[in-house]
Coordinates of N, CA, C and O in Angstrom, one line a residue:
G3 N 49.2 66.3 8.6 CA 49.6 66.5 9.9 C 49.3 65.1 10.7 O 49.0 64.1 10.2
V4 N 49.4 65.3 12.0 CA 49.3 64.1 12.9 C 47.8 63.6 12.8 O 47.6 62.4 12.8
I5 N 46.9 64.6 12.8 CA 45.5 64.1 12.7 C 45.2 63.3 11.5 O 44.5 62.2 11.5
D6 N 45.7 63.8 10.3 CA 45.5 63.1 9.1 C 46.3 61.7 9.1 O 45.7 60.7 8.6
Y7 N 47.5 61.6 9.6 CA 48.2 60.5 9.6 C 47.5 59.4 10.4 O 47.5 58.2 10.1
Y8 N 47.0 59.7 11.6 CA 46.3 58.7 12.4 C 44.8 58.6 12.1 O 44.1 57.8 12.8
R9 N 44.3 59.4 11.1 CA 43.0 59.3 10.7 C 42.0 59.5 11.9 O 41.0 58.7 12.1
V10 N 42.2 60.6 12.7 CA 41.4 60.9 13.8 C 40.3 61.9 13.3 O 40.6 62.8 12.7
S11 N 39.0 61.4 13.6 CA 37.9 62.2 13.1 C 37.8 63.4 14.0 O 38.3 63.5 15.1
S12 N 37.1 64.4 13.5 CA 37.0 65.7 14.3 C 36.1 65.5 15.6 O 36.2 66.1 16.6
D13 N 35.2 64.4 15.5 CA 34.3 64.1 16.6 C 35.2 63.5 17.7 O 35.1 63.9 18.9
T14 N 36.1 62.7 17.4 CA 37.0 62.1 18.3 C 37.9 63.2 18.9 O 38.2 63.2 20.0
L15 N 38.4 64.0 18.1 CA 39.3 65.1 18.5 C 38.6 66.0 19.5 O 39.1 66.3 20.5
F16 N 37.4 66.4 19.2 CA 36.7 67.3 20.2 C 36.3 66.6 21.4 O 36.2 67.2 22.4
L17 N 36.0 65.2 21.4 CA 35.7 64.5 22.5 C 37.0 64.4 23.4 O 36.8 64.6 24.6
F18 N 38.2 64.3 22.8 CA 39.4 64.2 23.5 C 39.6 65.6 24.1 O 40.0 65.7 25.3
I19 N 39.4 66.7 23.4 CA 39.6 68.1 23.9 C 38.7 68.3 25.1 O 39.1 68.8 26.1
Y20 N 37.4 67.9 25.0 CA 36.4 68.1 26.0 C 36.8 67.3 27.3 O 36.9 68.0 28.4
L21 N 37.2 66.1 27.1 CA 37.6 65.3 28.4 C 38.9 65.8 29.0 O 39.0 65.9 30.2
F22 N 39.9 66.1 28.2 CA 41.1 66.6 28.6 C 40.9 67.9 29.4 O 41.5 68.1 30.5
T23 N 40.2 68.8 28.8 CA 39.9 70.1 29.5 C 39.2 69.9 30.7 O 39.5 70.5 31.8
L24 N 38.1 69.1 30.8 CA 37.4 68.9 32.0 C 38.2 68.2 33.0 O 38.2 68.7 34.2
L25 N 38.9 67.1 32.7 CA 39.7 66.5 33.7 C 40.8 67.3 34.2 O 41.3 67.4 35.4
G26 N 41.5 68.0 33.3 CA 42.6 68.9 33.6 C 42.3 70.0 34.5 O 43.0 70.1 35.6
F27 N 41.2 70.7 34.2 CA 40.9 71.8 35.0 C 40.3 71.4 36.4 O 40.4 72.1 37.3
S28 N 39.6 70.3 36.3 CA 39.1 69.8 37.6 C 40.2 69.3 38.6 O 40.1 69.6 39.8
A29 N 41.2 68.7 38.0 CA 42.3 68.3 38.8 C 43.1 69.4 39.3 O 43.5 69.6 40.5
Y30 N 43.2 70.6 38.5 CA 43.9 71.8 38.9 C 43.1 72.4 40.1 O 43.6 72.9 41.0
C31 N 41.8 72.4 40.0 CA 40.9 72.9 41.0 C 41.1 72.3 42.3 O 41.1 72.8 43.4
L32 N 41.1 70.9 42.2 CA 41.3 70.1 43.4 C 42.7 70.4 44.1 O 42.9 70.4 45.3
Y33 N 43.7 70.4 43.2 CA 45.1 70.8 43.7 C 45.2 72.1 44.4 O 45.8 72.3 45.4
R34 N 44.4 73.1 43.8 CA 44.4 74.5 44.4 C 43.7 74.5 45.7 O 44.0 75.4 46.5
S35 N 42.8 73.5 45.9 CA 42.0 73.5 47.2 C 42.9 73.1 48.3 O 42.6 73.3 49.5
N36 N 44.0 72.4 48.1 CA 44.9 72.0 49.2 C 44.2 71.2 50.3 O 44.5 71.4 51.5
G37 N 43.1 70.4 50.0 CA 42.5 69.6 51.0 C 41.4 70.4 51.8 O 40.8 69.9 52.7
H38 N 41.2 71.7 51.5 CA 40.3 72.5 52.1 C 39.0 72.6 51.3 O 38.8 71.8 50.4
N39 N 38.2 73.7 51.5 CA 37.0 73.9 50.6 C 37.4 73.9 49.1 O 38.4 74.5 48.8
F40 N 36.5 73.4 48.3 CA 36.9 73.4 46.8 C 36.9 74.9 46.3 O 36.2 75.7 46.6
F41 N 38.0 75.0 45.6 CA 38.3 76.3 45.0 C 38.3 76.3 43.5 O 38.9 75.5 42.9
A42 N 37.4 77.2 42.9 CA 37.3 77.2 41.4 C 38.1 78.3 40.8 O 38.9 78.1 39.9
G43 N 37.9 79.5 41.3 CA 38.7 80.6 40.8 C 38.0 81.3 39.6 O 37.0 80.8 39.2
K44 N 38.6 82.3 39.2 CA 38.0 83.1 38.1 C 37.9 82.4 36.8 O 37.0 82.6 36.0
F45 N 38.9 81.4 36.6 CA 38.9 80.7 35.4 C 37.8 79.7 35.2 O 37.6 79.1 34.2
Q46 N 36.9 79.6 36.2 CA 35.8 78.6 36.1 C 34.4 79.4 36.0 O 33.4 78.8 36.0
E47 N 34.5 80.7 36.0 CA 33.3 81.5 35.8 C 32.8 81.5 34.4 O 33.5 81.1 33.5
W48 N 31.6 82.0 34.3 CA 31.0 82.1 32.9 C 31.9 83.0 32.0 O 32.3 84.0 32.3
G49 N 32.1 82.4 30.8 CA 32.9 83.1 29.9 C 34.5 82.9 30.0 O 35.1 83.4 29.2
A50 N 34.9 82.2 31.0 CA 36.2 81.9 31.2 C 36.8 80.9 30.1 O 36.0 80.1 29.5
L51 N 38.1 80.9 29.8 CA 38.6 80.0 28.7 C 38.2 78.5 28.9 O 37.8 77.9 27.9
P52 N 38.4 77.9 30.0 CA 37.9 76.5 30.1 C 36.5 76.3 29.8 O 36.1 75.3 29.2
V53 N 35.6 77.2 30.2 CA 34.2 77.0 30.0 C 34.0 77.1 28.5 O 33.1 76.4 27.9
V54 N 34.5 78.1 27.9 CA 34.5 78.3 26.5 C 34.9 77.1 25.7 O 34.2 76.6 24.8
I55 N 36.1 76.6 26.0 CA 36.6 75.3 25.4 C 35.6 74.1 25.5 O 35.2 73.5 24.6
L56 N 35.1 74.0 26.8 CA 34.1 72.9 27.1 C 32.8 73.1 26.3 O 32.3 72.2 25.7
S57 N 32.4 74.3 26.2 CA 31.1 74.6 25.5 C 31.3 74.4 24.0 O 30.4 73.8 23.4
I58 N 32.3 74.9 23.5 CA 32.5 74.7 22.0 C 32.6 73.2 21.6 O 32.1 72.7 20.7
S59 N 33.4 72.5 22.4 CA 33.6 71.1 22.2 C 32.3 70.3 22.2 O 31.9 69.5 21.5
L60 N 31.5 70.6 23.4 CA 30.2 70.0 23.5 C 29.2 70.3 22.4 O 28.6 69.4 21.8
F61 N 29.1 71.6 22.0 CA 28.2 72.0 20.9 C 28.7 71.4 19.6 O 27.8 71.0 18.8
H62 N 29.9 71.2 19.4 CA 30.4 70.6 18.1 C 30.0 69.2 18.1 O 29.5 68.7 17.1
M63 N 30.2 68.4 19.2 CA 29.9 67.1 19.3 C 28.4 66.9 19.0 O 27.9 65.9 18.3
I64 N 27.5 67.7 19.7 CA 26.1 67.6 19.5 C 25.7 67.9 18.1 O 24.8 67.3 17.6
S65 N 26.3 68.9 17.4 CA 26.0 69.3 16.1 C 26.4 68.2 15.1 O 25.8 68.2 14.0
C66 N 27.3 67.2 15.5 CA 27.6 66.2 14.5 C 26.8 65.0 14.5 O 26.8 64.1 13.8
V67 N 25.7 65.0 15.5 CA 24.7 63.9 15.6 C 23.9 64.0 14.3 O 23.3 65.0 13.9
K68 N 23.7 62.8 13.7 CA 22.9 62.7 12.5 C 21.4 62.6 12.8 O 21.1 61.7 13.4
M69 N 20.7 63.6 12.5 CA 19.3 63.8 12.9 C 18.4 62.8 12.1 O 17.3 62.5 12.5
D70 N 18.9 62.3 10.9 CA 18.2 61.4 10.1 C 17.8 60.1 10.8 O 16.7 59.5 10.4
E71 N 18.5 59.7 11.8 CA 18.4 58.5 12.5 C 17.4 58.5 13.6 O 17.0 57.4 14.1
F72 N 16.9 59.7 13.9 CA 15.9 59.8 15.0 C 14.5 59.9 14.4 O 14.3 60.3 13.2
P73 N 13.5 59.5 15.2 CA 12.1 59.7 14.8 C 11.9 61.1 14.5 O 12.4 62.0 15.1
A74 N 10.9 61.4 13.6 CA 10.6 62.9 13.2 C 10.3 63.8 14.4 O 10.8 64.9 14.4
S75 N 9.5 63.2 15.3 CA 9.1 64.1 16.5 C 10.2 64.4 17.3 O 10.4 65.5 17.8
L76 N 11.1 63.4 17.5 CA 12.3 63.7 18.4 C 13.2 64.6 17.7 O 13.8 65.4 18.3
G77 N 13.4 64.4 16.4 CA 14.3 65.3 15.7 C 13.8 66.7 15.7 O 14.6 67.6 15.8
K78 N 12.5 66.9 15.5 CA 11.9 68.3 15.6 C 12.0 68.8 16.9 O 12.5 70.1 17.1
T79 N 11.9 68.1 18.0 CA 12.1 68.7 19.4 C 13.6 69.0 19.7 O 13.9 70.1 20.2
L80 N 14.5 68.1 19.2 CA 15.8 68.4 19.4 C 16.4 69.6 18.6 O 17.1 70.5 19.0
S81 N 15.7 69.7 17.4 CA 16.0 71.0 16.6 C 15.5 72.2 17.2 O 16.3 73.2 17.3
K82 N 14.4 72.2 17.8 CA 13.9 73.4 18.4 C 14.7 73.7 19.7 O 15.1 74.9 20.0
L83 N 15.1 72.7 20.4 CA 15.9 72.9 21.7 C 17.3 73.4 21.1 O 18.0 74.3 21.8
S84 N 17.8 72.9 20.1 CA 19.1 73.5 19.5 C 19.0 74.9 19.2 O 19.9 75.7 19.4
D85 N 17.8 75.3 18.6 CA 17.6 76.7 18.3 C 17.6 77.7 19.6 O 18.0 78.8 19.5
L86 N 17.2 77.1 20.7 CA 17.1 77.9 21.8 C 18.3 77.9 22.8 O 18.4 78.7 23.7
T87 N 19.2 76.9 22.5 CA 20.3 76.8 23.5 C 21.3 78.0 23.6 O 21.8 78.3 24.7
L88 N 21.6 78.6 22.4 CA 22.6 79.7 22.5 C 22.0 80.8 23.3 O 22.7 81.4 24.2
C89 N 20.8 81.2 23.0 CA 20.2 82.3 23.8 C 20.0 81.9 25.2 O 20.2 82.7 26.2
A90 N 19.6 80.6 25.5 CA 19.5 80.2 26.9 C 20.8 80.3 27.6 O 21.0 80.7 28.8
Y91 N 21.9 79.9 26.9 CA 23.3 79.9 27.5 C 23.6 81.5 27.8 O 24.2 81.7 28.9
L92 N 23.2 82.4 26.9 CA 23.6 83.8 27.2 C 22.8 84.4 28.3 O 23.3 85.1 29.1
V93 N 21.5 84.1 28.4 CA 20.6 84.6 29.5 C 20.8 83.9 30.8 O 20.3 84.4 31.8
S94 N 21.3 82.7 30.9 CA 21.5 81.9 32.0 C 22.3 82.8 33.2 O 22.0 82.5 34.4
E95 N 23.1 83.6 32.7 CA 23.9 84.5 33.7 C 23.0 85.3 34.6 O 23.2 85.5 35.8
I96 N 21.8 85.7 34.1 CA 20.8 86.5 34.8 C 20.3 85.7 35.9 O 20.2 86.2 37.0
F97 N 19.8 84.5 35.5 CA 19.2 83.6 36.6 C 20.3 83.1 37.5 O 19.9 82.8 38.7
D98 N 21.5 82.8 37.1 CA 22.6 82.4 38.0 C 22.7 83.5 39.1 O 22.8 83.2 40.2
S99 N 22.9 84.7 38.6 CA 23.1 85.8 39.6 C 21.9 86.0 40.6 O 22.2 86.1 41.8
L100 N 20.7 85.9 40.1 CA 19.6 86.0 41.0 C 19.4 84.9 41.9 O 19.3 85.1 43.2
I101 N 19.5 83.7 41.5 CA 19.2 82.5 42.3 C 20.4 82.3 43.3 O 20.2 82.0 44.5
Y102 N 21.6 82.4 42.8 CA 22.8 82.2 43.8 C 22.9 83.3 44.7 O 23.3 83.1 46.0
K103 N 22.6 84.5 44.4 CA 22.5 85.6 45.4 C 21.5 85.4 46.5 O 21.8 85.5 47.6
Y104 N 20.3 84.8 46.1 CA 19.3 84.5 47.0 C 19.7 83.4 48.0 O 19.6 83.5 49.2
L105 N 20.3 82.4 47.4 CA 20.9 81.3 48.3 C 22.0 81.7 49.2 O 22.0 81.4 50.4
N106 N 22.9 82.6 48.7 CA 24.0 83.1 49.6 C 23.4 84.0 50.7 O 23.9 84.0 51.8
D107 N 22.3 84.7 50.4 CA 21.8 85.6 51.4 C 21.0 84.9 52.5 O 20.8 85.3 53.6
N108 N 20.4 83.7 52.1 CA 19.5 83.0 53.0 C 20.0 81.7 53.6 O 19.3 81.2 54.5
I109 N 21.1 81.2 53.1 CA 21.6 80.0 53.7 C 22.9 80.4 54.5 O 23.9 80.9 54.0
T110 N 22.8 80.0 55.8 CA 24.0 80.5 56.7 C 25.1 79.4 56.5 O 26.3 79.8 56.5
N111 N 24.9 78.2 56.5 CA 25.9 77.2 56.4 C 26.0 76.6 54.9 O 25.5 75.6 54.6
V112 N 26.6 77.4 54.1 CA 26.5 77.1 52.6 C 27.2 75.9 52.2 O 26.7 75.0 51.5
L113 N 28.4 75.6 52.9 CA 29.2 74.5 52.5 C 28.4 73.2 52.7 O 28.4 72.3 51.9
E114 N 27.7 73.0 53.9 CA 27.0 71.7 54.1 C 25.6 71.7 53.4 O 25.2 70.6 52.9
E115 N 25.0 72.9 53.1 CA 23.6 72.8 52.6 C 23.6 73.1 51.1 O 22.6 72.8 50.5
Q116 N 24.7 73.5 50.5 CA 24.7 73.9 49.0 C 24.5 72.7 48.2 O 23.8 72.7 47.2
F117 N 25.0 71.5 48.5 CA 24.8 70.3 47.8 C 23.3 69.8 47.7 O 22.8 69.4 46.7
K118 N 22.6 70.2 48.8 CA 21.1 69.9 48.9 C 20.4 70.8 47.9 O 19.4 70.3 47.2
Y119 N 20.8 72.0 47.5 CA 20.1 72.9 46.7 C 20.7 73.0 45.3 O 20.1 73.6 44.4
F120 N 21.8 72.3 45.1 CA 22.6 72.4 43.8 C 21.7 71.9 42.7 O 21.5 72.7 41.7
L121 N 21.2 70.7 42.7 CA 20.4 70.1 41.6 C 19.2 70.9 41.3 O 18.9 71.2 40.1
P122 N 18.3 71.2 42.3 CA 17.2 72.0 42.0 C 17.5 73.4 41.4 O 16.8 73.9 40.6
C123 N 18.5 74.0 41.9 CA 19.0 75.4 41.4 C 19.3 75.2 39.9 O 18.9 76.0 39.1
V124 N 20.1 74.3 39.6 CA 20.6 74.1 38.2 C 19.4 73.8 37.3 O 19.2 74.4 36.2
L125 N 18.5 72.9 37.8 CA 17.3 72.6 36.9 C 16.4 73.9 36.7 O 15.9 74.1 35.6
I126 N 16.2 74.6 37.8 CA 15.4 75.9 37.7 C 16.1 76.9 36.8 O 15.4 77.5 35.9
I127 N 17.4 77.0 36.8 CA 18.2 78.0 36.0 C 18.0 77.5 34.5 O 17.8 78.4 33.7
I128 N 18.1 76.2 34.2 CA 18.0 75.7 32.9 C 16.6 76.0 32.3 O 16.4 76.5 31.2
V129 N 15.6 75.6 33.2 CA 14.2 75.8 32.7 C 13.9 77.3 32.4 O 13.3 77.7 31.4
L130 N 14.3 78.1 33.4 CA 14.0 79.6 33.3 C 14.8 80.1 32.1 O 14.2 81.0 31.3
S131 N 15.9 79.7 31.8 CA 16.8 80.2 30.6 C 16.1 79.7 29.3 O 16.1 80.5 28.4
L132 N 15.7 78.4 29.3 CA 15.0 78.0 28.1 C 13.7 78.7 27.8 O 13.4 79.1 26.7
L133 N 13.0 78.9 28.8 CA 11.7 79.7 28.7 C 12.0 81.1 28.3 O 11.2 81.6 27.3
T134 N 12.9 81.8 28.8 CA 13.3 83.1 28.4 C 13.7 83.1 26.9 O 13.4 84.0 26.1
S135 N 14.6 82.1 26.5 CA 15.0 82.0 25.2 C 13.8 81.8 24.3 O 13.7 82.4 23.2
L136 N 12.9 81.0 24.7 CA 11.7 80.8 23.8 C 10.8 82.1 23.7 O 10.4 82.4 22.5
L137 N 10.7 82.8 24.7 CA 10.1 84.1 24.6 C 10.8 85.1 23.8 O 10.2 85.8 22.9
I138 N 12.1 85.2 23.9 CA 12.9 86.1 23.0 C 12.8 85.7 21.6 O 12.7 86.5 20.7
N139 N 12.9 84.4 21.3 CA 12.7 83.8 20.0 C 11.4 84.2 19.4 O 11.3 84.5 18.3
F140 N 10.3 84.1 20.2 CA 8.9 84.5 19.8 C 8.8 85.9 19.4 O 8.3 86.3 18.4
I141 N 9.4 86.8 20.3 CA 9.4 88.2 20.1 C 10.1 88.6 18.8 O 9.7 89.3 17.9
Y142 N 11.3 88.0 18.6 CA 12.2 88.2 17.4 C 11.3 87.7 16.2 O 11.3 88.5 15.2
Q143 N 10.8 86.6 16.2 CA 10.1 86.0 15.0 C 8.8 86.9 14.7 O 8.6 87.2 13.5
T144 N 8.2 87.5 15.7 CA 7.0 88.3 15.5 C 7.4 89.6 14.8 O 6.8 90.0 13.9
I145 N 8.5 90.2 15.3 CA 9.0 91.5 14.7 C 9.5 91.3 13.4 O 9.3 92.0 12.4
Y146 N 10.2 90.1 13.2 CA 10.8 89.8 11.8 C 9.7 89.6 10.8 O 9.8 90.2 9.8
N147 N 8.7 88.8 11.2 CA 7.6 88.6 10.2 C 6.8 89.8 10.0 O 6.4 90.1 8.8
T148 N 6.6 90.7 11.0 CA 5.9 92.0 10.8 C 6.7 92.8 9.8 O 6.1 93.4 8.9
V149 N 7.9 93.0 10.0 CA 8.7 93.9 9.1 C 8.7 93.3 7.7 O 8.7 94.0 6.7
L150 N 8.9 92.0 7.6 CA 9.1 91.3 6.3 C 7.7 91.5 5.6 O 7.7 91.8 4.4
N151 N 6.6 91.3 6.2 CA 5.3 91.5 5.6 C 5.1 92.8 5.1 O 4.6 93.2 4.1
T152 N 5.6 93.8 6.0 CA 5.4 95.2 5.7 C 6.2 95.5 4.4 O 5.7 96.2 3.5
F153 N 7.5 95.1 4.4 CA 8.3 95.4 3.1 C 7.7 94.6 1.9 O 7.8 95.3 0.8
N154 N 7.2 93.4 2.1 CA 6.6 92.8 0.9 C 5.4 93.5 0.4 O 5.1 93.5 -0.8
H155 N 4.6 94.0 1.3 CA 3.4 94.8 1.0 C 3.8 96.1 0.3 O 3.2 96.3 -0.8
I156 N 4.8 96.8 0.7 CA 5.3 98.0 0.0 C 5.9 97.7 -1.4 O 5.6 98.3 -2.3
K157 N 6.6 96.6 -1.4 CA 7.2 96.2 -2.7 C 6.2 95.7 -3.7 O 6.2 96.1 -4.9
A158 N 5.1 95.1 -3.2 CA 3.9 94.7 -4.1 C 3.3 96.0 -4.6 O 2.8 95.9 -5.8
K159 N 3.1 97.0 -3.7 CA 2.4 98.2 -4.1 C 3.3 98.9 -5.2 O 2.7 99.4 -6.3
K160 N 4.6 98.9 -5.0 CA 5.6 99.6 -6.0 C 5.4 98.8 -7.3 O 5.4 99.5 -8.4
L161 N 5.5 97.5 -7.3 CA 5.4 96.8 -8.6 C 4.1 96.9 -9.3 O 4.0 96.8 -10.6
S162 N 3.0 97.1 -8.6 CA 1.7 97.2 -9.2 C 1.5 98.6 -9.7 O 0.5 98.8 -10.4
G163 N 2.3 99.6 -9.4 CA 2.2 100.9 -9.8 C 1.3 101.8 -9.1 O 0.9 102.9 -9.6
K164 N 1.0 101.5 -7.9 CA 0.0 102.3 -7.1 C 0.8 103.2 -6.2 O 1.8 103.2 -5.8

C-alpha cells in the first residue's frame, strides 16, 4: 500500500492523524462560530469521535516511546502514570461535571472570566482524576490479592489432603 511504498512508520502516521484531526476540527469549530462566541458542539464532548481519534493517536504515540532510554526512576514513574491514565480518563467525566457545574452556577460573566479559571480547573480535574484512579487501583489490587491468596490457600489445602 501507500504506507509501505513511502515507508511511513506508524509513529509518523499517528502523529499525522493526530495533527490533522486537531487542526481540522479546530478549524471547523472556528468556522461554525461565525466570528461570535466559540462553538464546539456535541462532537467535541467526552466520547465524541474527534476526541476518541485524538486520544487513540496520542496514547499510541506515547506507547511507542522506548522506556529503556530513560533513567530507572523516571521509567518507573511513567509506567505507574501510564497504568493510571485509562481509569483517570474514564473518571474525569465525574469531576468535569462537578467543577464546571459549580463554575457555571457561580460565575455570572462566563465568557470573560472562564479563561482565568480554565487552567486551574483543568489541573484540579487531572489531579483529582489521577488520585481517584490511584485509589481505585489500590482497591482493585487489594481485592485481587485477597482473592488470589484465598484460592492459593484452598488449593494448597486440597493438594496436602486436608
